[in-house]
PDB file of N, CA and C in Angstrom:
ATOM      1  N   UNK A   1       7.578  -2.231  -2.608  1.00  0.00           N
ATOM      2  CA  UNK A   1       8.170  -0.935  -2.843  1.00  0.00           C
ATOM      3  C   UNK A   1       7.145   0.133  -2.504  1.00  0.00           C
ATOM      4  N   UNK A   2       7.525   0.799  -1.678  1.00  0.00           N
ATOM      5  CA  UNK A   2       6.820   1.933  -1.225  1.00  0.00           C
ATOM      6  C   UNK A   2       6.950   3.514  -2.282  1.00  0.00           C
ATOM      7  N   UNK A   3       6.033   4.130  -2.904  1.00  0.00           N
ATOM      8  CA  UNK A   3       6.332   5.153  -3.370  1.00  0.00           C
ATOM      9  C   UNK A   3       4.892   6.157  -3.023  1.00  0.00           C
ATOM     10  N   UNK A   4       5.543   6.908  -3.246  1.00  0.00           N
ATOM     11  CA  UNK A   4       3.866   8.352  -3.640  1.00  0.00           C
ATOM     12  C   UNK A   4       4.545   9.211  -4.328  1.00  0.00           C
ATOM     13  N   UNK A   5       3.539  10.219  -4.521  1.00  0.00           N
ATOM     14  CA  UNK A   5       3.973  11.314  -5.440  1.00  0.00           C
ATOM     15  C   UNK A   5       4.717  12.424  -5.041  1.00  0.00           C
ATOM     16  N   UNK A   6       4.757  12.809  -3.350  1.00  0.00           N
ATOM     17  CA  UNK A   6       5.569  13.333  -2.916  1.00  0.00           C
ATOM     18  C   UNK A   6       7.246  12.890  -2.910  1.00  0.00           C
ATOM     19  N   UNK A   7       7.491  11.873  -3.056  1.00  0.00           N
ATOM     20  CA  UNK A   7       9.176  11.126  -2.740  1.00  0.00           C
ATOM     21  C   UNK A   7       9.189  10.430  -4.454  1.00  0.00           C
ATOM     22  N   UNK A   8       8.897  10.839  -5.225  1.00  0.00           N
ATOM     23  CA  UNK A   8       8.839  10.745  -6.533  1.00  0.00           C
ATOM     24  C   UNK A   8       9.488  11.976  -7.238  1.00  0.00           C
ATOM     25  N   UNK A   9      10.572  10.863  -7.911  1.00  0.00           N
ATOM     26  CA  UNK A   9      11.519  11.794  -8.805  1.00  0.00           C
ATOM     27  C   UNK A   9      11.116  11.940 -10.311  1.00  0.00           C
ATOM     28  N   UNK A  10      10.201  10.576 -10.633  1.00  0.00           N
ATOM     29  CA  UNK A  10       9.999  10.769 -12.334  1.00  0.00           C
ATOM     30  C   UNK A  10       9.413  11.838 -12.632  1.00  0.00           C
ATOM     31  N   UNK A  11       9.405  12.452 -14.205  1.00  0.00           N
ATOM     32  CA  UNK A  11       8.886  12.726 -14.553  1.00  0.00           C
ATOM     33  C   UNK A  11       7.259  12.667 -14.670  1.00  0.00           C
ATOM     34  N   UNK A  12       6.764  11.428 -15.154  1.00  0.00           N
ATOM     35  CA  UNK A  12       5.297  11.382 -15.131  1.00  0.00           C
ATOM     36  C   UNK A  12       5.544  10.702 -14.170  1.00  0.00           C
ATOM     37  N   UNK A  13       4.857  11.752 -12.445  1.00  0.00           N
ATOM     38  CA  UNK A  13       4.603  10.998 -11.380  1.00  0.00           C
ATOM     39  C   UNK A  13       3.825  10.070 -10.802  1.00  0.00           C
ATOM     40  N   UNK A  14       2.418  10.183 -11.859  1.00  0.00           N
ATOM     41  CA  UNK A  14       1.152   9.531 -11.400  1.00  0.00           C
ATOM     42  C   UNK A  14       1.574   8.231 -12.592  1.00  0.00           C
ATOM     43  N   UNK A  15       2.330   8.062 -13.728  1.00  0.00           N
ATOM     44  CA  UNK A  15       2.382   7.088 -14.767  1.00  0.00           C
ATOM     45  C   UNK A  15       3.044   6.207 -13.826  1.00  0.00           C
ATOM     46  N   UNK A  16       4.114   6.586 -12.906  1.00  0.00           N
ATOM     47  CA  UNK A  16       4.996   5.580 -12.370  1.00  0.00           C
ATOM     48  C   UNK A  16       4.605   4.979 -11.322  1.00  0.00           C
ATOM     49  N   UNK A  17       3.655   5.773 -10.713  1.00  0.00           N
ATOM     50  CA  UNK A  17       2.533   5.300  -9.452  1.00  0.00           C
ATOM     51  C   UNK A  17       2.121   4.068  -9.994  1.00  0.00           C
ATOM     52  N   UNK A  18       1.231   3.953 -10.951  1.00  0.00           N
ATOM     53  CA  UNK A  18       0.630   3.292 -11.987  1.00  0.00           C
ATOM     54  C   UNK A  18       0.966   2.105 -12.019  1.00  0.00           C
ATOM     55  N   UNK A  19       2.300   2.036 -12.466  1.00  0.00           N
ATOM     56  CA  UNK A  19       3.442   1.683 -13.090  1.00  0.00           C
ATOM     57  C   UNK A  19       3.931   0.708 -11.879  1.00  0.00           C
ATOM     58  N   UNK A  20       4.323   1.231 -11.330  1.00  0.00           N
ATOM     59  CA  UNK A  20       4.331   0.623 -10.119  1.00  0.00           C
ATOM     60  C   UNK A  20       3.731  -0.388  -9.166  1.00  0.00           C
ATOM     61  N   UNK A  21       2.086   0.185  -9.380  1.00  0.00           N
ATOM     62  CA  UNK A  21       1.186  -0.762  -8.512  1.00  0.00           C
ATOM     63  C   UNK A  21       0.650  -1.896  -9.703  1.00  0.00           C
ATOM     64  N   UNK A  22       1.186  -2.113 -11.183  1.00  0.00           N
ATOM     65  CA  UNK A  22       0.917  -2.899 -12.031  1.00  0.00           C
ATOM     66  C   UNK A  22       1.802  -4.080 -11.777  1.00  0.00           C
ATOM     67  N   UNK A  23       2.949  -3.580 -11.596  1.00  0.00           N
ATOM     68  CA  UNK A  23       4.304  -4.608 -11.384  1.00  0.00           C
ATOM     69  C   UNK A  23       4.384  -5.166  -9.837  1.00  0.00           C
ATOM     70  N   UNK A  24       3.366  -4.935  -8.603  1.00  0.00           N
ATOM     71  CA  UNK A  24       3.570  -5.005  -7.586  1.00  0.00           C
ATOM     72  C   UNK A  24       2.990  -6.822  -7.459  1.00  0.00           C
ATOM     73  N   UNK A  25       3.038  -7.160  -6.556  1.00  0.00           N
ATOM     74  CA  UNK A  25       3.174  -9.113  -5.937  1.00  0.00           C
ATOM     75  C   UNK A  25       1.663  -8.933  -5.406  1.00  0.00           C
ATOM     76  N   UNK A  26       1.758  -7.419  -4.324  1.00  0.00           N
ATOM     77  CA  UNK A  26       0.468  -7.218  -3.658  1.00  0.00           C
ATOM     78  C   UNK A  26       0.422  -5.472  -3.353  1.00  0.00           C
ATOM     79  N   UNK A  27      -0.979  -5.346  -2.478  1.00  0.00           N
ATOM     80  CA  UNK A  27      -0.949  -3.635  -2.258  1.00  0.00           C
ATOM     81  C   UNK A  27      -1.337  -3.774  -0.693  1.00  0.00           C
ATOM     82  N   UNK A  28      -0.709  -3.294  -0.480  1.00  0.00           N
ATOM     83  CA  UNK A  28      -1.108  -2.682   1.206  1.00  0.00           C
ATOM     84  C   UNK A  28      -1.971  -1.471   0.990  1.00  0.00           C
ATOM     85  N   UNK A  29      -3.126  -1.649   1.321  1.00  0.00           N
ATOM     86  CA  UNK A  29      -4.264  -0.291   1.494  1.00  0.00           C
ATOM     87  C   UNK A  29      -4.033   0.281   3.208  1.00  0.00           C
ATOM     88  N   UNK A  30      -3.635   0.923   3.789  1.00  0.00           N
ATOM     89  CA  UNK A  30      -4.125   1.337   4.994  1.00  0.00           C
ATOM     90  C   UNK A  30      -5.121   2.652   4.858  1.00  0.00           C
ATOM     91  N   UNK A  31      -6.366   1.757   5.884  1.00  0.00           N
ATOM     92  CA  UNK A  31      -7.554   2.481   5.589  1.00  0.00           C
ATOM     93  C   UNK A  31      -7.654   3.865   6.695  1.00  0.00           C
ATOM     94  N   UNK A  32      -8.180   5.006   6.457  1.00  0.00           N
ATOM     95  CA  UNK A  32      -8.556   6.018   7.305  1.00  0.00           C
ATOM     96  C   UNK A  32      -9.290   6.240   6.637  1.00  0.00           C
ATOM     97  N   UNK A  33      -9.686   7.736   7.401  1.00  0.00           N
ATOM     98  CA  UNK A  33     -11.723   8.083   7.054  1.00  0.00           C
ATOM     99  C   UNK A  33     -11.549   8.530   5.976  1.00  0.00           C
ATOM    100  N   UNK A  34     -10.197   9.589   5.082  1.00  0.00           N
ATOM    101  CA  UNK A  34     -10.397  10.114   3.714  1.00  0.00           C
ATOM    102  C   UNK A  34      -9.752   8.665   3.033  1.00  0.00           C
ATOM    103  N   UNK A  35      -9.776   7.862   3.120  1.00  0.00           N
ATOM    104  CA  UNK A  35      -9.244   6.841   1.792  1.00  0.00           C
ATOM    105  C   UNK A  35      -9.978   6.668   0.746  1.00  0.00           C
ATOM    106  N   UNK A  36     -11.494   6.082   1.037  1.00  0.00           N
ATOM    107  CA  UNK A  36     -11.838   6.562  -0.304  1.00  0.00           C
ATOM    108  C   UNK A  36     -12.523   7.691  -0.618  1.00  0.00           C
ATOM    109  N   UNK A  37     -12.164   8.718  -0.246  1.00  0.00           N
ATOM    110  CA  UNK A  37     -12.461   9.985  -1.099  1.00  0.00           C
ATOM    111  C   UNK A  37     -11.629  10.348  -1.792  1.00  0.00           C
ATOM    112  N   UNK A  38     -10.056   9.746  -1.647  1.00  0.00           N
ATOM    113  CA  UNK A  38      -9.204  10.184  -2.620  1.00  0.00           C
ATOM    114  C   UNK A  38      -9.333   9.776  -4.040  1.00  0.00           C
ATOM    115  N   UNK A  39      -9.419  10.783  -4.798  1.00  0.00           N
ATOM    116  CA  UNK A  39      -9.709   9.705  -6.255  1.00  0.00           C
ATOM    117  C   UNK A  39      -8.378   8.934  -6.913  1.00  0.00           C
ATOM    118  N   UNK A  40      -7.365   9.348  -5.994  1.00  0.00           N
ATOM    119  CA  UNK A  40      -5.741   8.964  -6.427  1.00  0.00           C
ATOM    120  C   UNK A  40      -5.938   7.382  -5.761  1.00  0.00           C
ATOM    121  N   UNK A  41      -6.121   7.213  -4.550  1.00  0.00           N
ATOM    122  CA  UNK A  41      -6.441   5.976  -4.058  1.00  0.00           C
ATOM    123  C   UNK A  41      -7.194   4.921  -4.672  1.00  0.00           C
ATOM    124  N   UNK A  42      -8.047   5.593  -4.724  1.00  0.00           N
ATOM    125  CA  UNK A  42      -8.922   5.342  -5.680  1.00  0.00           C
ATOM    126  C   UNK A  42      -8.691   4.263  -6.886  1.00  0.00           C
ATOM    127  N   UNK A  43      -7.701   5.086  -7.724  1.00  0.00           N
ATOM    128  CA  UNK A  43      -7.351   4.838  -8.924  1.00  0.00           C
ATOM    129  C   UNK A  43      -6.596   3.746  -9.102  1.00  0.00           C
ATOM    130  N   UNK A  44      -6.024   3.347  -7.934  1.00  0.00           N
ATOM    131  CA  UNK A  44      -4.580   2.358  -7.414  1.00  0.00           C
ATOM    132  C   UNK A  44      -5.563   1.306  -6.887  1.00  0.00           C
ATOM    133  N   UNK A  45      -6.333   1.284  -6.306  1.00  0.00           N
ATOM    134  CA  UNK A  45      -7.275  -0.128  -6.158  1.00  0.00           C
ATOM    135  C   UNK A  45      -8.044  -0.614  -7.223  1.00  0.00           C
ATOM    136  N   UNK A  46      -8.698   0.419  -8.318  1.00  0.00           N
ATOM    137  CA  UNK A  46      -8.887   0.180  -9.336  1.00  0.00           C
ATOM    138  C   UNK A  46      -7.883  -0.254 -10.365  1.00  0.00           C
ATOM    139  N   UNK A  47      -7.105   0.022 -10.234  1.00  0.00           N
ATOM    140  CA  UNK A  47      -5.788  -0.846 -11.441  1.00  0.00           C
ATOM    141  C   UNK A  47      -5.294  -2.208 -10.604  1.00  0.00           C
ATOM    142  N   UNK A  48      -5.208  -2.369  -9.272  1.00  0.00           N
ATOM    143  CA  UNK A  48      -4.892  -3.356  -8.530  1.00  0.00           C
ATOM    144  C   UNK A  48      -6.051  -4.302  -8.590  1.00  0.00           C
ATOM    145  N   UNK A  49      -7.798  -4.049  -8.784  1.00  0.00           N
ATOM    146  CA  UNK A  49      -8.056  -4.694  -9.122  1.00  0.00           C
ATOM    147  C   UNK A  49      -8.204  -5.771 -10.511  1.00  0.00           C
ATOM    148  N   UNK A  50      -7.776  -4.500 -11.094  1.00  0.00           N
ATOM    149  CA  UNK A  50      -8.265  -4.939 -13.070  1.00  0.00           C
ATOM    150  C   UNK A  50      -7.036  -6.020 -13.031  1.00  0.00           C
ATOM    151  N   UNK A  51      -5.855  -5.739 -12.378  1.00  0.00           N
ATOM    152  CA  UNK A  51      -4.877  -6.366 -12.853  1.00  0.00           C
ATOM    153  C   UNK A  51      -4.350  -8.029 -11.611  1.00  0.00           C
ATOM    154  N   UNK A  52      -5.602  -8.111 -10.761  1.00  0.00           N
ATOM    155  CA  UNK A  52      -5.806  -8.885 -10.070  1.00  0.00           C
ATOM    156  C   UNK A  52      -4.523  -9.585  -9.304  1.00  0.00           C
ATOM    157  N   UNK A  53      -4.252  -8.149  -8.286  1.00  0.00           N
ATOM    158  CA  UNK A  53      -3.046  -7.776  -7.577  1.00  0.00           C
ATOM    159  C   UNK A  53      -3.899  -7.960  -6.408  1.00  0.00           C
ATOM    160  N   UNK A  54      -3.348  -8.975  -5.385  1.00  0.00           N
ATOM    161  CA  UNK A  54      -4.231  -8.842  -3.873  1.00  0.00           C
ATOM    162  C   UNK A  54      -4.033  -7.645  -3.251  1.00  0.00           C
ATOM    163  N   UNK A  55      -5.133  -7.347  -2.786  1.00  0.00           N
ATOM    164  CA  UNK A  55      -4.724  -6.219  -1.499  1.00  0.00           C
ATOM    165  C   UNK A  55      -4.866  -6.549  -0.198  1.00  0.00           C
ATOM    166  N   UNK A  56      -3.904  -6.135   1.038  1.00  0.00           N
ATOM    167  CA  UNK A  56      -4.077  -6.498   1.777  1.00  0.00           C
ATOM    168  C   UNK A  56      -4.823  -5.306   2.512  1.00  0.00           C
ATOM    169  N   UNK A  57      -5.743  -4.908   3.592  1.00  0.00           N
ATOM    170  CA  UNK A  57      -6.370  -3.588   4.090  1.00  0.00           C
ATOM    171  C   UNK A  57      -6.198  -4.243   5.706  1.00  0.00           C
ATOM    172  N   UNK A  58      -5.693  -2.774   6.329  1.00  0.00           N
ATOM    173  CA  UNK A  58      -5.655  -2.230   7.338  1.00  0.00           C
ATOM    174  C   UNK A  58      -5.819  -1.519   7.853  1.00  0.00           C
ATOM    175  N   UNK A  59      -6.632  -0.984   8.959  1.00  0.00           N
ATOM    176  CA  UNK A  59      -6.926  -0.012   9.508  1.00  0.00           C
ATOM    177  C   UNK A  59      -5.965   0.700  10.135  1.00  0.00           C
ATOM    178  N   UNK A  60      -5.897   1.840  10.379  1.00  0.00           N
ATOM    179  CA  UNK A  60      -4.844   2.861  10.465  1.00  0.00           C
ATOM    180  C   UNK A  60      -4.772   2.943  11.768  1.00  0.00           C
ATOM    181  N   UNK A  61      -6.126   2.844  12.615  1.00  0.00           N
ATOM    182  CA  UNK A  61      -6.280   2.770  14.126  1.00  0.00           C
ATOM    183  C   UNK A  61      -5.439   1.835  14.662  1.00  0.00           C
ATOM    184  N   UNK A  62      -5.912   0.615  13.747  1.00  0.00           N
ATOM    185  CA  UNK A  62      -5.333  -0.461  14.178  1.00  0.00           C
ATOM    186  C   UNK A  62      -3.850  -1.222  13.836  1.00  0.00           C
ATOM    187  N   UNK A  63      -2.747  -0.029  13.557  1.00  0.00           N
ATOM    188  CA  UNK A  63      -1.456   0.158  13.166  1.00  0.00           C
ATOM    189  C   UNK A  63      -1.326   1.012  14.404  1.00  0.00           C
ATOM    190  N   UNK A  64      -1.551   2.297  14.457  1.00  0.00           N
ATOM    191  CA  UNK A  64      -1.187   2.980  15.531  1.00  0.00           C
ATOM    192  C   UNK A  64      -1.577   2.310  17.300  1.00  0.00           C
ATOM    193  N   UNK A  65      -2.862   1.671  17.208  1.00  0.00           N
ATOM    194  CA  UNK A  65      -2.689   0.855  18.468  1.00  0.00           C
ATOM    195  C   UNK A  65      -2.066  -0.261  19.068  1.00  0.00           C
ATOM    196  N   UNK A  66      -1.030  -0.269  17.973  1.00  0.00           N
ATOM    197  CA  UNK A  66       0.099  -1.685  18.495  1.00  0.00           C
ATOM    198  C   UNK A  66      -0.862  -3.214  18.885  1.00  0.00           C
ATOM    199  N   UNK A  67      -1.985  -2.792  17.838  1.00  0.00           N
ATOM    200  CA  UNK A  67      -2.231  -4.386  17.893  1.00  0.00           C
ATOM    201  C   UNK A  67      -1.784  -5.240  16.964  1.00  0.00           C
ATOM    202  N   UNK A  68      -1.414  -4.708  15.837  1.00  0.00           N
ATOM    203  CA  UNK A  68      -0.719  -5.137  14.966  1.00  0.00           C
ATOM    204  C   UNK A  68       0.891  -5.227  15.116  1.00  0.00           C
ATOM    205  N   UNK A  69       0.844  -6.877  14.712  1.00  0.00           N
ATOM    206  CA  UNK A  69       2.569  -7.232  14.653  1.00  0.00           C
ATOM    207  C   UNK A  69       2.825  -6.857  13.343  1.00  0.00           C
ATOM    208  N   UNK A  70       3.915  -6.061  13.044  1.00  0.00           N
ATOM    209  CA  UNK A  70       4.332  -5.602  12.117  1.00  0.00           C
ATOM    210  C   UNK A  70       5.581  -7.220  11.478  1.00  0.00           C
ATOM    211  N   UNK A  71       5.160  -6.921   9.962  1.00  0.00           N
ATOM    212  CA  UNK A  71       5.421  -8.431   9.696  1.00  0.00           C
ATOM    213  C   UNK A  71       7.211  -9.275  10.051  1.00  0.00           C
ATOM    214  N   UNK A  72       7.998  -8.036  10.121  1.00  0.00           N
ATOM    215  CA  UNK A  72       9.254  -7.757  10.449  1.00  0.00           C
ATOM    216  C   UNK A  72       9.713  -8.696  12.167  1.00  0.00           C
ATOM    217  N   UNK A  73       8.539  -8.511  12.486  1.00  0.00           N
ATOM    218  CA  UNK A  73       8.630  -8.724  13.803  1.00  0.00           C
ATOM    219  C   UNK A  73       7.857 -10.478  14.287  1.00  0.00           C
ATOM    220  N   UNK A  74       7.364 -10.730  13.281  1.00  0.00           N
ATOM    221  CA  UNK A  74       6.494 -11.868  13.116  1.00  0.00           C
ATOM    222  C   UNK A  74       7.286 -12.875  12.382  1.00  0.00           C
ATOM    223  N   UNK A  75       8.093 -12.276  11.411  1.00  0.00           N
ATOM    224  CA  UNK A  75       9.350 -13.088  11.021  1.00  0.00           C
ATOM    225  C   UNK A  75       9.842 -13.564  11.705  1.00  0.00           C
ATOM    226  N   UNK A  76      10.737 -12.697  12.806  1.00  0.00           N
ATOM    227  CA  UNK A  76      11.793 -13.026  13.139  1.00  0.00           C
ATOM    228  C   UNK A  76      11.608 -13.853  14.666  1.00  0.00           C
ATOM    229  N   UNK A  77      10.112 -14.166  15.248  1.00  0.00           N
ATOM    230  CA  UNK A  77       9.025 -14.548  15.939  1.00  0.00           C
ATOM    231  C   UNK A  77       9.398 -16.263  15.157  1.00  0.00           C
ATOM    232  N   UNK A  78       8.852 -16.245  14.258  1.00  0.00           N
ATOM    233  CA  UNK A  78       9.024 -17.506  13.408  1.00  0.00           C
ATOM    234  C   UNK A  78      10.402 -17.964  13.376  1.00  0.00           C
ATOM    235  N   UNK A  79      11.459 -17.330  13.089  1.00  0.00           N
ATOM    236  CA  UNK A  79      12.694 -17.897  12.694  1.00  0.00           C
ATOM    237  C   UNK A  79      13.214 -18.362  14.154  1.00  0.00           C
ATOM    238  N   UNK A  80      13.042 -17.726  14.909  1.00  0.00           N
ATOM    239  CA  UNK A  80      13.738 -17.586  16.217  1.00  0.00           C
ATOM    240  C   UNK A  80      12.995 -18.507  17.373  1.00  0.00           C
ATOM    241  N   UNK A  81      12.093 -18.459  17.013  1.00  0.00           N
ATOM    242  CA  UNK A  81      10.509 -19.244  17.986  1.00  0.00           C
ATOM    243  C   UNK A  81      10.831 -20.444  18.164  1.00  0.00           C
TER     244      UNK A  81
END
């Protein structure tokens, strides 16, 4: 489940962030040059770690340069293959 605080309807926006990345399977980090300066980011790898949630990290370059198979596409690679 994808959320942020912009496309967030709750009330406490940062509780449900939280909230959210507590109840998550895993976290997708995609990395750029401000990631960790955000202290919001920040805060979400720190609860993803305490609560020993894998993260997966990606570089942002390396999303936009189509070297990455997007997993959608790697599926259906597998099913179909």
């Amino acid at each position: 489940v994808f959320i942020d605080y912009l496309h967030n309807d709750s009330d406490g926006k940062q509780e449900r962030i939280e909230r959210e990345v507590v109840n998550s399977d895993f976290l997708i980090l995609i990395k750029t040059e401000q990631t960790f300066s955000s202290e919001w980011v920040l805060r979400e790898i720190d609860i993803a770690m305490r609560f020993n949630i894998p993260i997966f990290e990606f570089e942002f370059d390396e999303l936009i340069n189509k070297k990455f198979l997007p997993i959608t596409s790697a599926h259906k690679q597998w099913r179909h293959g």
